Tab-separated table of C-alpha atoms and ligand atoms in Angstrom:
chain	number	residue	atom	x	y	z
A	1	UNK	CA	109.795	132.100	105.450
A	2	UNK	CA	108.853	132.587	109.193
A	3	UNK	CA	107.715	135.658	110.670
A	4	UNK	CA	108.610	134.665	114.458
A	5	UNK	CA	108.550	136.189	117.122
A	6	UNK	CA	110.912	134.747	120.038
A	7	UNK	CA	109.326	134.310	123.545
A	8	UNK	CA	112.218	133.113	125.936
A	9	UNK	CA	115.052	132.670	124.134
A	10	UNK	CA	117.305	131.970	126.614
A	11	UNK	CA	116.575	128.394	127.764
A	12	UNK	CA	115.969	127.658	124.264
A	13	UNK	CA	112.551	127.232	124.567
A	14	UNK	CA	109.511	128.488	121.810
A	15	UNK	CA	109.557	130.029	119.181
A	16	UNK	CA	106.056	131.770	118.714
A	17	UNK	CA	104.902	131.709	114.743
A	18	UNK	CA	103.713	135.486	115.225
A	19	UNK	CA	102.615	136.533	111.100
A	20	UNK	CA	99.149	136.822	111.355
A	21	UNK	CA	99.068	135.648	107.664
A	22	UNK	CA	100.723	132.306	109.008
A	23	UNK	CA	100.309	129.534	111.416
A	24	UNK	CA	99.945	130.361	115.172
A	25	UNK	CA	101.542	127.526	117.006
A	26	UNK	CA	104.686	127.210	119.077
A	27	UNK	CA	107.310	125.660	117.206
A	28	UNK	CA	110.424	125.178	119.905
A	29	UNK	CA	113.800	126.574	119.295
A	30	UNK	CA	115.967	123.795	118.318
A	31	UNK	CA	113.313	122.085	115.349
A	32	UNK	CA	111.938	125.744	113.945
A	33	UNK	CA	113.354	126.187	110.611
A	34	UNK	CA	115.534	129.731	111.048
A	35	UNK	CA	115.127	132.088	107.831
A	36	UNK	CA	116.957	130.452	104.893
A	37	UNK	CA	117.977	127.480	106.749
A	38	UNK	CA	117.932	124.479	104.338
A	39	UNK	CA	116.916	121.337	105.417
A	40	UNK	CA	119.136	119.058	108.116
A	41	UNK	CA	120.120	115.801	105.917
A	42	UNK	CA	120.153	112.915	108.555
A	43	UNK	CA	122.763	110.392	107.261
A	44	UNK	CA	121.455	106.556	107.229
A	45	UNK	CA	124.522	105.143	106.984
A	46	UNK	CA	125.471	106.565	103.942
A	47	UNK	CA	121.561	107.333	102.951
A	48	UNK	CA	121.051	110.678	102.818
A	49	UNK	CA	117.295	111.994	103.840
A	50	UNK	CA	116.781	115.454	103.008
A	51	UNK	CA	118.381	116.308	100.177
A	52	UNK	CA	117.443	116.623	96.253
A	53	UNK	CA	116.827	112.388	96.703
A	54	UNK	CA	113.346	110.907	98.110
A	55	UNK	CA	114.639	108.295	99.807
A	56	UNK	CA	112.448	104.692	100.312
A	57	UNK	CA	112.455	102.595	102.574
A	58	UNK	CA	110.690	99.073	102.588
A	59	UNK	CA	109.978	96.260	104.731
A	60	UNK	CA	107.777	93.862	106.712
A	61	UNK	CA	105.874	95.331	109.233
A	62	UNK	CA	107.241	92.613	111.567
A	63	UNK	CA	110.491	90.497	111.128
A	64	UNK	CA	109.186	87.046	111.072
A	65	UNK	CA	111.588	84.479	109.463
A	66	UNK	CA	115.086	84.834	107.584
A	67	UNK	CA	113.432	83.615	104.547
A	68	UNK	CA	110.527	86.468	104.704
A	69	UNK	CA	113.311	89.266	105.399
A	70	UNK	CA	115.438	87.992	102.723
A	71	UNK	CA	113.415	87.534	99.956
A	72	UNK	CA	111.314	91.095	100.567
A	73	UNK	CA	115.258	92.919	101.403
A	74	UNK	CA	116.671	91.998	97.989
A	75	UNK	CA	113.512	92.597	96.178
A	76	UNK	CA	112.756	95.942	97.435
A	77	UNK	CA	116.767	96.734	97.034
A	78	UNK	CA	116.714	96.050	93.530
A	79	UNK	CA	113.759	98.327	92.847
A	80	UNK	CA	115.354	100.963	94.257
A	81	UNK	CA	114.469	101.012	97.981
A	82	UNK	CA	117.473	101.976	99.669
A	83	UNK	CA	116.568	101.591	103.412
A	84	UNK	CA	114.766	97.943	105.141
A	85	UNK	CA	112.485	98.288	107.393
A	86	UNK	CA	110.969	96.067	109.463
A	87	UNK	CA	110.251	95.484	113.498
A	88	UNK	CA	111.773	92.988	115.988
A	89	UNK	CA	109.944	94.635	118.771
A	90	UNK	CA	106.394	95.474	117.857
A	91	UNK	CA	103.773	97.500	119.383
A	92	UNK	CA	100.452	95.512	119.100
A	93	UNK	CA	97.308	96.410	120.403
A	94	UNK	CA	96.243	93.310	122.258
A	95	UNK	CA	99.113	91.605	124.267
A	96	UNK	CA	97.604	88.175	121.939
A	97	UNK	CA	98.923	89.227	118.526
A	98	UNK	CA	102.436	88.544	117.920
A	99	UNK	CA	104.429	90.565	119.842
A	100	UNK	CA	107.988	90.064	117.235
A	101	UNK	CA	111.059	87.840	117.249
A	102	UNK	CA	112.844	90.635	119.854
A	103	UNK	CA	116.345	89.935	120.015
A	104	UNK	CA	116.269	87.394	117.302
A	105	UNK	CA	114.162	89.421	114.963
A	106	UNK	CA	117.524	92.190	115.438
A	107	UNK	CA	120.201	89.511	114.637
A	108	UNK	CA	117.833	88.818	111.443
A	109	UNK	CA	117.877	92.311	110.385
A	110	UNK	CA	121.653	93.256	111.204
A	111	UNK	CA	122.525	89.815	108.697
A	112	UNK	CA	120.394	91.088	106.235
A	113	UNK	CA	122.037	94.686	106.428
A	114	UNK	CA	125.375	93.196	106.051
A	115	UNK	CA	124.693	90.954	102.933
A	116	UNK	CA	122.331	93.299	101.304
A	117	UNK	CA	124.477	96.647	101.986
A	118	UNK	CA	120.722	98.025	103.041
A	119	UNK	CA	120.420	100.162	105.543
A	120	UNK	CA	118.629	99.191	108.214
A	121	UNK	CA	115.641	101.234	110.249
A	122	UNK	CA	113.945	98.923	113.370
A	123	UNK	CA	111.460	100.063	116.206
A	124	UNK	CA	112.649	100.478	119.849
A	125	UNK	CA	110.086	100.391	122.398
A	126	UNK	CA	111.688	100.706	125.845
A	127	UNK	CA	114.143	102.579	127.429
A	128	UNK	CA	116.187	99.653	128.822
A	129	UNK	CA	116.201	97.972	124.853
A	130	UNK	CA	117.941	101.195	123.113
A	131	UNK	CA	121.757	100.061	123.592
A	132	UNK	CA	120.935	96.702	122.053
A	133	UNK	CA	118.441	98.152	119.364
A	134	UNK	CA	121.461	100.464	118.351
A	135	UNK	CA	123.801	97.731	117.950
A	136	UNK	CA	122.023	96.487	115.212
A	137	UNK	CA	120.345	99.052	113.065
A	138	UNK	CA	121.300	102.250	111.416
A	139	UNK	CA	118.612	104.345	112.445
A	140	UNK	CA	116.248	103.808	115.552
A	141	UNK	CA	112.166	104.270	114.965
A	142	UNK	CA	110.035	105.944	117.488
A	143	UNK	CA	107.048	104.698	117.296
A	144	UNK	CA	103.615	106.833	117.266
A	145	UNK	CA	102.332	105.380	120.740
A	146	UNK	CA	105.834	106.637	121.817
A	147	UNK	CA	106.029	110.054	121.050
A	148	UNK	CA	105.182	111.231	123.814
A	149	UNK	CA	107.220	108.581	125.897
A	150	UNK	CA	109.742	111.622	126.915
A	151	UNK	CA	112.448	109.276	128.300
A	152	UNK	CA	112.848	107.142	125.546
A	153	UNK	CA	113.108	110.160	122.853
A	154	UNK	CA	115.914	111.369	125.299
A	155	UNK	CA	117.066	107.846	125.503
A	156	UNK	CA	117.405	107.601	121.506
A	157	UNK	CA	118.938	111.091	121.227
A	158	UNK	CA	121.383	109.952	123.379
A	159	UNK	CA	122.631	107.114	121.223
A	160	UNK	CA	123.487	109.526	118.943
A	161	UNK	CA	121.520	106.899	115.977
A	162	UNK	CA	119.363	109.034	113.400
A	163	UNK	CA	116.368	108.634	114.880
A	164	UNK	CA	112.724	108.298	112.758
A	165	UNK	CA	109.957	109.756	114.970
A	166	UNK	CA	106.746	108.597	114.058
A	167	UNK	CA	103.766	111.474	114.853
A	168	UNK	CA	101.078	110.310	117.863
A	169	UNK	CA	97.912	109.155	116.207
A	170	UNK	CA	96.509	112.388	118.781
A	171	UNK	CA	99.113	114.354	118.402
A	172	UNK	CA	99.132	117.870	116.750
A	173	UNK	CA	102.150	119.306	114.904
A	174	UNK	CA	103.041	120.776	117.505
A	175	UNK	CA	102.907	118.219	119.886
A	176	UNK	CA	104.964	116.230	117.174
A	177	UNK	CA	107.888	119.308	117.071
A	178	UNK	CA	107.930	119.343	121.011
A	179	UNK	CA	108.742	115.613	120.801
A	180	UNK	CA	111.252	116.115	118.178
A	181	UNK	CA	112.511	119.019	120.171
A	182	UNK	CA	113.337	116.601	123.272
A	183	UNK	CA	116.059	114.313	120.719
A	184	UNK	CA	117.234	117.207	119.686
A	185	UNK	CA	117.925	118.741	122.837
A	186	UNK	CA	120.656	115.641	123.484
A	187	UNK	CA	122.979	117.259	121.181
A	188	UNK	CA	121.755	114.600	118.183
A	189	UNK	CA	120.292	116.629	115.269
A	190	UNK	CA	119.756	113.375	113.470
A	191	UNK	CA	115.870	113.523	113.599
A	192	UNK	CA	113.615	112.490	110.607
A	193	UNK	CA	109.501	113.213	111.284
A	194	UNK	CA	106.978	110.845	110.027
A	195	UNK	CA	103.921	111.242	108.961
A	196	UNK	CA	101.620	108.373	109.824
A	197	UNK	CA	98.084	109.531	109.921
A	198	UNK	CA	96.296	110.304	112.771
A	199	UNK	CA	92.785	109.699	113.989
A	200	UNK	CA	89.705	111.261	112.927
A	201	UNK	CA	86.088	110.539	112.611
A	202	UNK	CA	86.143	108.660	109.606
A	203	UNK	CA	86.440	104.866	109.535
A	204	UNK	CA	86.873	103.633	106.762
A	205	UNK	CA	90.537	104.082	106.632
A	206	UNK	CA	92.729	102.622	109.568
A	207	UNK	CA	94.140	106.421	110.138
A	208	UNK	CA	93.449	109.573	108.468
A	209	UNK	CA	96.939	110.561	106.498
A	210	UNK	CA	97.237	113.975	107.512
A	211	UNK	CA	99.504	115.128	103.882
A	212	UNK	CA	99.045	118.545	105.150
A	213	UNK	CA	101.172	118.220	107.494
A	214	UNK	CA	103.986	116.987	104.953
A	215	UNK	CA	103.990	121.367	103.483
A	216	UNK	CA	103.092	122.148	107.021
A	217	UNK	CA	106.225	120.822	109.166
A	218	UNK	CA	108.572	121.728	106.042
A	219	UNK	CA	107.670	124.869	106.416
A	220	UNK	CA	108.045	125.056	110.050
A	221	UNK	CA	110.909	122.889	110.957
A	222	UNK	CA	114.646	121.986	109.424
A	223	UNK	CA	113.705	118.012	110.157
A	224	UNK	CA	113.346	116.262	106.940
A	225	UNK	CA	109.822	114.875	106.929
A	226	UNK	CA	108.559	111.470	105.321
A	227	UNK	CA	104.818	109.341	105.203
A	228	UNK	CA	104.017	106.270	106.001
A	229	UNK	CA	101.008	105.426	103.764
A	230	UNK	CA	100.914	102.250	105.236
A	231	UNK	CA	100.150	102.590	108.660
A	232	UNK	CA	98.080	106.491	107.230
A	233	UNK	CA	95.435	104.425	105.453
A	234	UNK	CA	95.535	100.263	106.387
A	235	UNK	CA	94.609	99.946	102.608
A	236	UNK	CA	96.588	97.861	100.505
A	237	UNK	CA	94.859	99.653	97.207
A	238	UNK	CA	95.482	102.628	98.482
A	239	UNK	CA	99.068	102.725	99.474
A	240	UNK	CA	100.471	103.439	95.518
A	241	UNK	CA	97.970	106.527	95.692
A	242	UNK	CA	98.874	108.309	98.905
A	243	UNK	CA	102.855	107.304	98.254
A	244	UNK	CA	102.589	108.947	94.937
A	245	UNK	CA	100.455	112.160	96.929
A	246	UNK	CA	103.139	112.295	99.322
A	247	UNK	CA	106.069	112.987	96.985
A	248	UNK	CA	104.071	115.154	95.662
A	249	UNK	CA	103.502	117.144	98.672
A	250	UNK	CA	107.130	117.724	98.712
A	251	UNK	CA	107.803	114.328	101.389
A	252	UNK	CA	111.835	113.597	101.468
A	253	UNK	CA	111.076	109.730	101.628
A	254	UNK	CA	108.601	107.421	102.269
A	255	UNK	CA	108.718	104.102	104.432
A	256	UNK	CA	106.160	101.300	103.391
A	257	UNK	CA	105.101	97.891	104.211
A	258	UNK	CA	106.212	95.090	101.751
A	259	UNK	CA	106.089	91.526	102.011
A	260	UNK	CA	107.037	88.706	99.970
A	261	UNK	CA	103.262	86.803	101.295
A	262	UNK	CA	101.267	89.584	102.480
A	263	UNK	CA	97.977	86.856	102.810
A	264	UNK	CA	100.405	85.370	105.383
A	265	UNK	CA	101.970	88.080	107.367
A	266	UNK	CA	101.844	87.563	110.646
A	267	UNK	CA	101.093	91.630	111.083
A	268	UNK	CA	99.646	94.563	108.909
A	269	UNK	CA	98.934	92.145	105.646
A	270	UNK	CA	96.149	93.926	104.979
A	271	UNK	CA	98.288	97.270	103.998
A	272	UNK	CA	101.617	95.247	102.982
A	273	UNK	CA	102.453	95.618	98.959
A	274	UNK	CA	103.302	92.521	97.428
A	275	UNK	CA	107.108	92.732	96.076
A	276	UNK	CA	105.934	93.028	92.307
A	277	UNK	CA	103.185	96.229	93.368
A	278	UNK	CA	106.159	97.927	95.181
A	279	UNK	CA	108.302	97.465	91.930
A	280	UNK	CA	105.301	98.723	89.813
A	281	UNK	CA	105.181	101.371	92.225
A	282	UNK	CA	108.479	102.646	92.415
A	283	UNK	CA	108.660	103.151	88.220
A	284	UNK	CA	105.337	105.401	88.739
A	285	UNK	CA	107.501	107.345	92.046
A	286	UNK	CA	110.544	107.509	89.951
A	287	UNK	CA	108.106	110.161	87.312
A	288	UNK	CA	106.163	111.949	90.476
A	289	UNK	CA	109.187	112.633	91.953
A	290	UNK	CA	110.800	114.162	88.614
A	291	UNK	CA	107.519	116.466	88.175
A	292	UNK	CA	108.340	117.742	91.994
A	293	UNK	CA	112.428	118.817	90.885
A	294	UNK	CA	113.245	115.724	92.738
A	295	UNK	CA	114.807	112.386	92.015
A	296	UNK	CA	114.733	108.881	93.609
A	297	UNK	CA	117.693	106.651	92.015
B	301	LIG	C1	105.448	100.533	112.373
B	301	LIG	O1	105.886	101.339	111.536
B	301	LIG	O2	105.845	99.373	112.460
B	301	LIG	C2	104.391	100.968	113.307
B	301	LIG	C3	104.017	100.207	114.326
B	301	LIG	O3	103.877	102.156	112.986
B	301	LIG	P1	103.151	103.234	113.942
B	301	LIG	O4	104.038	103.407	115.138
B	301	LIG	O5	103.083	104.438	113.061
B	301	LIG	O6	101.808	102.675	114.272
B	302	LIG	MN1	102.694	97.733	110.672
């Protein structure tokens, strides 16, 4: 466990990793993982993330039609996803590419929830769009352009929604805790980190996925911590292998892109699993996560 040293204690601010055997990186006060402290279980609605379960979660990248989100929901539901994803609001790079259904994309998403009995995880982008996001999903996803956008994590930790923070494709680990730090500092300990990849050198991939820091943040934080090998490698072929890595590494869930067309998707086809290579997938999960001591049901 943590050999820490604490440097101003008082305002609650950092907690200085001090072992000289260990990481030297402020970790702040609220997400550093105290000695024995098990890990915080942030309640989806009934989904637990962070216990003895890996929890999945699937979805389109974007919500595009109620016949996309309602053929991918049940299929990923019956192979034993237990949380959709799937964005109303979406970040895109150029201001061309579809931008999401917004408001309509929610309503979409909060039918779905109540026929399917999924939970329900969408992206908020703005400040002034958190009260509505919140009225329709279970959980509210930071995105990882927005980690760093300190009024909306204090925004979201103010809803008092379990929030999914998505790590900055620049950001370091501890950048990412600082961020995490900032929800948690609004009295909402309902914080799950996410692995996403981050940027490197190489280009072959979309985003290095950074599985290091799966052991890494584990070890230095209470937050339960999942990957997105989606968005970590942009590879379709690739996606079963890094999932399967990432339970391995000791991840408490995983969110991925699935879609009943992917050739069609309006966004992210190119790393969405078709819904018969996320069932395949979730057998092979079902044995990693066994060989780990845990379970996904
Ligand atoms: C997403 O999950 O829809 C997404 C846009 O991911 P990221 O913020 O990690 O790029
Ligand atoms: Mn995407």
């Amino acid at each position: 466990m943590l050999d820490i040293k604490i440097i101003k204690r008082d305002n609650m601010e950092t907690i200085f990793c001090n072992n000289p055997n260990d990481v030297k990186i402020k970790v702040p006060a609220r997400a550093s993982r105290k000695e024995n402290q098990k890990t915080t279980i942030v309640n989806v609605n009934g989904v637990e993330i962070g216990g003895s379960e890996v929890v999945i979660i699937g979805g389109p990248c974007a919500v595009e039609s109620m016949e996309q989100l309602y053929e991918t929901a049940w299929s990923v539901k019956s192979s034993g996803a237990k949380i959709l994803r799937g964005g109303a609001f979406k970040p895109r790079s150029s201001p061309y590419s579809f931008q999401g259904l917004g408001e309509e994309g929610l309503k979409l998403l909060r039918q779905i929830r109540k026929e399917s009995g999924l939970a329900v995880v969408t992206e908020v982008m703005d400040t002034r769009q958190v009260e509505l996001v919140a009225e329709h999903a279970d959980m509210l996803q930071v995105g990882s352009r927005n980690m760093q956008n300190y009024p909306l994590l204090k925004e979201v930790g103010m809803s008092g929604k379990p929030v999914l923070l998505k790590r900055g494709m620049m950001a370091t680990i501890e950048e990412f805790l600082h961020s995490a730090e900032y929800i948690l500092n609004q009295n909402n300990d309902q914080v799950v980190l996410c692995e996403r990849g981050i940027r490197t050198f190489e280009t072959s991939t979309r985003n290095t996925l950074d599985l290091s820091a799966v052991p890494m943040l584990k070890h230095l934080s209470h937050l339960p911590v999942i990957v997105d090998p989606s968005h970590g490698t942009g590879v379709r072929w690739m996606v079963p292998i890094m999932a399967k890595a990432a339970v391995a590494a000791g991840a408490d869930g995983l969110i991925m892109e699935v879609h009943y067309k992917p050739e069609t998707a309006l966004c992210d086809g190119a790393q969405s699993l078709d819904l018969e290579e996320f069932t395949i997938l979730m057998k092979d999960l079902r044995k990693v996560a066994g060989a780990v001591g845990r379970k996904i049901l």
